[in-house]
Structure formats: structure tokens, C-alpha cells
């Protein structure tokens, strides 16, 4: 196999597995027009807040408390994002404010 | 279509910031590995999974095998298995758009769709589809741009990818303020933190999702009138 072909095959494998993961619930659950079982519906309703919390932890997973620059930018910017949002409930303002603060802090610290 | 497009453009601005920058970073990395923008277009077009695409560059340059690539993709993208459960009926109701909605269910698109409450004067199906399409458009555009620019990026945008973290935080806050019961949010937070501390940052996310799901399944249906994932 030429290197390009090998790369192409790897890309296809990666795409195939990713699509399979995203499609599996639709293939397995509640086919044939019927509603999915109550248990699945319940899970679908309760998962989003839990998933959001886990994604936040995932984004901040690299936080290190060894030095100030390892935790202060992310935690301060995260707190600013939440604070701005509770205050003004304006998604763009909260995200822009948090991100700008983060970009400033990682340059200063 | 115009009204829906304008609304979707506004809704997806946070993802635009994050995807454009991360996409450029991916395109640059890929071009440094010797693969130009057509490859960026291909990969962002059919893989469309942020962190996995970065891992894929490593696999390609390292000459990894098919099995390794498949297992790595399972490990990194396993969390996507959980996203469809929320939209089983919603996406099916969209008919021909359903396959694309399923394909394009990234972390960021999932988050936007979870927090979506389309204004009554807009077509809801069209709006959801436009949000998903725009998100991928940003990602593909960023990747191709990065592939063309190579390493000669005209400005230092390090840290702009914090927009993604901020997006998740904002949606988490929205859901928190809207919900009467905080058990799902707190369960997720606890599962995430415990698994991170016990398993380390490279392999905690799928166990954390499984743990959260297992803890959330039992318990009778609460008479929760408000839609739990709407602001």
C-alpha cells in the first residue's frame, strides 16, 4: 500500500467508527415508529445537564495546581463566564468575556 | 429561509469562534505532517470530530495500523454514543435531514441543540438543520484555511479555543437556572470529577458518562413540567 492509500484507509476507518458511534442509538432504540422505552426517554431527558458538566470537566482536565499559570486563567475565566451569564443571561457576552479574560491571563501569567 | 439563517448564524457565533480557530490549528498541524488542504477538507468533511482529528494526525504520521486507529477512535469518540439518546424522536421527525443530523452530532452541536428553543415564528426543523450545517461549515472552513496558511498564521490567537469551554459552561448555567431539580447536573459533575481523579485525564470521559447514566436511570419519572433542557 502506498503511504497515501494507507492514510486514506485510516481516515475512512476513523470516519466509519465515529459515524457508527453517533448512529448506534438510532439504530438500536425505538425503531419501527414506536416510542423508545420509558427508561431511554428518561435517560435522554436527564443526560444533557450531566453531559455538559462532564464536558466542562473534560475541557479543564489539564488544570494543574503546581503553578499559578496552571489553574488561574482557566478557573478565573470560567468563573467570569458563569458570573456574567447569571448577571446578564447574554450568551455571546458571557462567552466573549470569559474567552478574552482567558487570553489575557495566559499572556500575563 | 432568510429568517432561520439569520437566527442560526447568531446562535452559532460561539461555535464559529471555537471551530474556526481549532479548525485552523488542525489544518496547520496536518500540513506540517505533509498533507495539504485537500486532506483537511476530506478529514473535516467525513470524520468531523475535533479532538479525534488531532489524534488522527499522530496516527497517520506514526504509520499506525487499522486496528489501532479503530480502537483509538472508539476511545476518544465513545462519548458520542450518548448524544443520540436525547434526540431519538426529534431527529426522526426531521425525515430526510435525519441522517445528517445524526452524522453531525459533535459536542458543540449537541450542546447548541440541547439548549435550543426556536422562536415560534421560525421553522424549527430548518433551524436545527441550519445550526448543524453552519457548525460543520465553520469547522471545514477553518481546517482548509489552516491547510492553506500552513504555519504562517498572521496573528497569535492562542487561547481563543477557550470559547468552547465557555460555551459548555454557559449551557450548563442555563440548564441550572432553568431546572428545578439539580440532581442530573450534580451527578454529572461528581461523576466527571471522581473519574478524572481516579482514572487520569486521558481515559476518564467514557467511564464518567457511563457512571452518570447508570446513576440517572433509576428513580421514578419526576413530574417535571418544564422541558429540562430549555433555557
XYZ file of C-alpha atoms in Angstrom:
340
model
C 0.000 0.000 0.000
C 1.315 3.446 -0.853
C 1.535 5.873 2.088
C -1.279 7.983 0.645
C -3.565 4.983 0.308
C -2.726 3.864 3.849
C -3.595 7.347 5.142
C -6.834 7.295 3.173
C -7.797 3.953 4.711
C -7.062 5.269 8.222
C -9.261 8.309 7.543
C -12.084 6.024 6.381
C -11.738 3.806 9.465
C -11.792 6.826 11.753
C -14.834 8.257 9.972
C -16.627 4.897 9.985
C -16.184 4.301 13.709
C -17.240 7.868 14.526
C -20.391 7.616 12.395
C -21.208 4.214 13.908
C -20.957 5.658 17.426
C -23.216 8.589 16.596
C -25.763 6.406 14.773
C -25.922 3.452 17.165
C -28.680 4.820 19.438
C -30.863 5.488 16.389
C -30.245 2.009 15.002
C -30.826 0.160 18.273
C -33.514 2.137 20.090
C -37.190 2.610 19.328
C -37.310 1.608 15.700
C -40.456 0.898 13.751
C -42.348 4.046 14.602
C -42.946 3.146 18.253
C -41.737 5.384 21.035
C -38.483 4.418 22.715
C -38.882 2.735 26.099
C -39.584 4.987 29.099
C -36.164 4.257 30.538
C -34.426 5.565 27.424
C -36.620 8.664 27.259
C -35.840 9.382 30.891
C -32.135 8.999 30.229
C -32.361 11.252 27.187
C -34.006 13.948 29.314
C -31.622 13.714 32.227
C -28.371 13.301 30.309
C -27.873 16.808 28.858
C -27.049 18.582 32.161
C -24.812 15.673 33.200
C -23.060 15.642 29.810
C -22.494 19.422 29.971
C -20.905 19.045 33.429
C -18.658 16.228 32.198
C -17.658 18.253 29.100
C -16.689 21.182 31.337
C -14.555 18.830 33.448
C -13.134 17.439 30.183
C -12.158 20.914 28.930
C -10.483 21.740 32.256
C -8.843 18.326 32.646
C -5.353 19.717 32.061
C -5.598 22.034 35.082
C -2.521 21.752 37.282
C -2.102 23.277 40.716
C 1.694 23.223 40.588
C 1.923 26.823 39.384
C -0.393 29.826 39.268
C -0.435 29.763 35.465
C -1.654 26.155 35.521
C -5.035 26.874 37.074
C -5.767 30.591 37.493
C -6.508 31.514 33.835
C -8.989 28.694 33.249
C -10.686 28.900 36.640
C -10.907 32.720 36.700
C -12.180 32.855 33.117
C -14.635 30.035 33.854
C -15.933 31.849 36.938
C -16.208 35.084 34.924
C -18.192 33.260 32.223
C -20.673 31.850 34.743
C -20.848 35.122 36.683
C -21.510 37.180 33.549
C -24.147 34.722 32.482
C -26.028 34.719 35.791
C -25.852 38.521 35.723
C -26.884 39.331 32.138
C -28.099 35.993 30.653
C -26.459 37.030 27.354
C -24.709 34.018 25.796
C -22.407 35.965 23.485
C -21.365 38.412 26.205
C -20.590 35.578 28.639
C -18.539 33.606 26.126
C -16.688 36.623 24.743
C -15.959 37.972 28.247
C -14.644 34.641 29.526
C -12.564 33.970 26.421
C -10.958 37.436 26.306
C -10.111 37.202 30.018
C -8.562 33.781 29.430
C -6.468 35.026 26.505
C -5.233 37.976 28.568
C -4.435 35.865 31.634
C -2.405 33.234 29.774
C -0.261 36.065 28.380
C 0.222 37.858 31.698
C 0.884 34.881 33.976
C -35.042 30.573 4.811
C -33.612 34.045 5.466
C -35.034 34.448 8.967
C -33.919 30.978 10.026
C -30.453 31.545 8.590
C -30.021 34.854 10.414
C -31.164 33.258 13.663
C -28.885 30.225 13.180
C -25.914 32.469 12.367
C -26.433 34.346 15.633
C -26.885 31.148 17.645
C -23.705 29.588 16.252
C -21.322 32.514 16.805
C -19.695 30.839 19.859
C -19.043 27.706 17.798
C -17.771 29.885 14.941
C -15.072 31.322 17.247
C -14.034 27.943 18.573
C -14.283 25.883 15.375
C -12.587 28.407 13.139
C -9.580 28.607 15.440
C -9.399 24.896 16.260
C -10.005 24.085 12.589
C -7.107 26.335 11.554
C -4.911 24.692 14.189
C -5.839 21.279 12.767
C -5.154 22.359 9.179
C -1.759 23.761 10.156
C -0.823 20.586 12.042
C -1.913 18.406 9.119
C 0.015 20.464 6.576
C 3.131 20.271 8.755
C 2.711 16.499 8.620
C 2.885 16.763 4.827
C -0.823 16.676 3.973
C -2.213 19.786 2.285
C -5.650 21.352 2.378
C -7.462 18.734 0.235
C -6.746 16.267 3.018
C -8.037 18.764 5.587
C -11.207 19.101 3.506
C -11.621 15.322 3.316
C -10.992 14.653 7.005
C -13.092 17.539 8.332
C -15.796 16.595 5.851
C -16.193 12.919 6.741
C -14.619 12.441 10.197
C -15.817 15.737 11.708
C -14.667 15.132 15.272
C -12.390 17.758 16.808
C -10.061 16.066 19.244
C -10.038 12.806 17.264
C -8.791 14.588 14.158
C -5.803 15.881 16.112
C -5.152 12.340 17.334
C -5.540 11.088 13.769
C -2.645 13.281 12.576
C -0.449 11.497 15.116
C -1.694 8.103 13.932
C -1.050 8.986 10.284
C 2.479 10.293 10.839
C 3.233 7.371 13.156
C 2.127 4.910 10.479
C -0.456 3.327 12.796
C -2.456 0.278 11.756
C -6.166 -0.039 11.099
C -6.896 -1.759 14.419
C -5.066 0.899 16.441
C -6.946 3.632 14.595
C -10.315 1.951 15.182
C -9.647 1.428 18.903
C -8.320 4.950 19.369
C -11.423 6.352 17.653
C -13.655 4.235 19.912
C -11.843 5.528 22.992
C -11.780 9.202 22.015
C -15.249 9.441 20.452
C -17.085 6.900 22.618
C -18.899 9.733 24.369
C -20.839 10.464 21.158
C -22.718 7.221 21.771
C -24.709 9.021 24.451
C -25.783 12.063 22.464
C -28.281 10.455 20.110
C -30.399 9.250 23.030
C -31.551 12.829 23.662
C -32.704 13.361 20.066
C -34.122 9.960 19.058
C -37.608 11.234 18.323
C -36.653 14.798 17.392
C -34.268 13.810 14.596
C -36.531 11.039 13.286
C -39.282 13.637 12.928
C -36.991 15.586 10.582
C -37.297 12.971 7.829
C -34.652 13.289 5.150
C -32.465 15.551 7.265
C -32.209 12.878 9.987
C -29.055 11.092 8.720
C -27.138 14.367 8.511
C -28.331 15.464 11.972
C -27.048 12.151 13.368
C -23.745 12.396 11.496
C -23.066 15.969 12.612
C -23.700 15.432 16.334
C -20.441 16.785 17.761
C -20.003 18.004 21.351
C -20.650 21.593 20.324
C -23.621 20.908 18.055
C -25.133 18.637 20.714
C -24.767 21.451 23.248
C -26.358 24.043 20.972
C -29.242 21.740 20.075
C -29.835 20.819 23.726
C -30.210 24.478 24.625
C -32.248 25.318 21.551
C -35.701 26.830 21.903
C -36.559 28.123 18.457
C -38.768 31.237 18.374
C -42.333 30.358 17.289
C -42.171 32.315 14.023
C -39.309 30.190 12.659
C -39.440 26.724 11.086
C -37.916 24.529 13.843
C -36.660 21.716 11.580
C -34.977 24.110 9.187
C -33.413 25.993 12.105
C -31.904 22.857 13.655
C -30.541 21.725 10.288
C -29.004 25.159 9.623
C -27.329 25.183 13.044
C -25.775 21.774 12.344
C -24.734 22.711 8.804
C -23.194 26.039 9.843
C -21.193 24.365 12.612
C -19.628 21.941 10.145
C -19.098 24.711 7.622
C -17.039 26.661 10.215
C -15.016 23.563 11.022
C -14.308 22.696 7.378
C -13.528 26.331 6.501
C -11.093 26.617 9.426
C -9.339 23.358 8.518
C -8.924 24.281 4.852
C -7.732 27.769 5.789
C -5.182 26.258 8.188
C -4.033 23.857 5.484
C -3.500 26.746 3.071
C -1.803 29.020 5.587
C 0.494 26.306 6.855
C 2.453 27.645 9.777
C 2.349 31.283 8.623
C -0.642 32.343 10.730
C -0.720 36.165 10.707
C -1.638 36.607 14.385
C -1.329 34.859 17.717
C -4.774 33.606 18.678
C -3.624 31.187 21.357
C -6.352 30.623 23.909
C -9.324 31.515 21.715
C -10.353 27.868 21.919
C -11.459 28.656 25.478
C -14.665 29.711 23.684
C -15.619 26.021 23.666
C -15.178 25.654 27.421
C -17.144 28.874 27.880
C -19.920 27.566 25.610
C -20.302 24.406 27.697
C -20.235 26.488 30.893
C -22.917 28.857 29.599
C -25.210 25.995 28.590
C -24.592 24.293 31.924
C -25.511 27.555 33.703
C -28.639 27.984 31.540
C -29.799 24.479 32.348
C -29.020 25.001 36.021
C -31.048 28.229 36.212
C -33.980 26.709 34.312
C -34.202 23.391 36.167
C -35.928 22.880 39.478
C -34.017 19.697 40.194
C -30.245 19.732 40.007
C -29.566 16.045 40.508
C -28.596 15.350 36.837
C -26.171 18.299 36.741
C -24.612 17.442 40.103
C -24.423 13.749 39.204
C -22.536 14.599 36.026
C -20.186 16.945 37.848
C -19.445 14.369 40.551
C -19.014 11.530 38.045
C -16.674 13.691 35.945
C -14.517 14.813 38.859
C -14.315 11.389 40.536
C -13.409 9.621 37.289
C -10.847 12.318 36.425
C -9.151 11.973 39.817
C -9.216 8.165 39.804
C -8.524 7.389 36.127
C -6.486 10.386 34.966
C -7.161 12.851 32.168
C -6.639 10.529 29.217
C -9.294 7.922 29.892
C -11.903 9.316 32.263
C -14.607 10.631 29.987
C -16.352 7.425 28.881
C -16.377 5.888 32.390
C -17.724 9.231 33.644
C -20.589 9.172 31.106
C -21.382 5.525 31.936
C -21.337 6.267 35.661
C -23.585 9.308 35.255
C -26.009 7.378 33.028
C -26.126 4.450 35.473
C -26.837 6.807 38.364
C -29.520 8.716 36.431
C -31.534 5.797 35.032
C -33.170 4.615 38.270
C -35.759 6.711 40.042
C -39.348 7.215 39.014
C -40.293 9.781 36.411
C -40.453 13.100 38.215
C -43.435 15.291 37.444
C -41.079 17.757 35.828
C -43.244 20.062 33.784
C -40.672 22.358 32.282
C -38.587 20.929 29.477
C -35.349 20.176 31.313
C -33.015 21.256 28.579
C -34.533 24.540 27.602
C -33.441 27.888 28.968
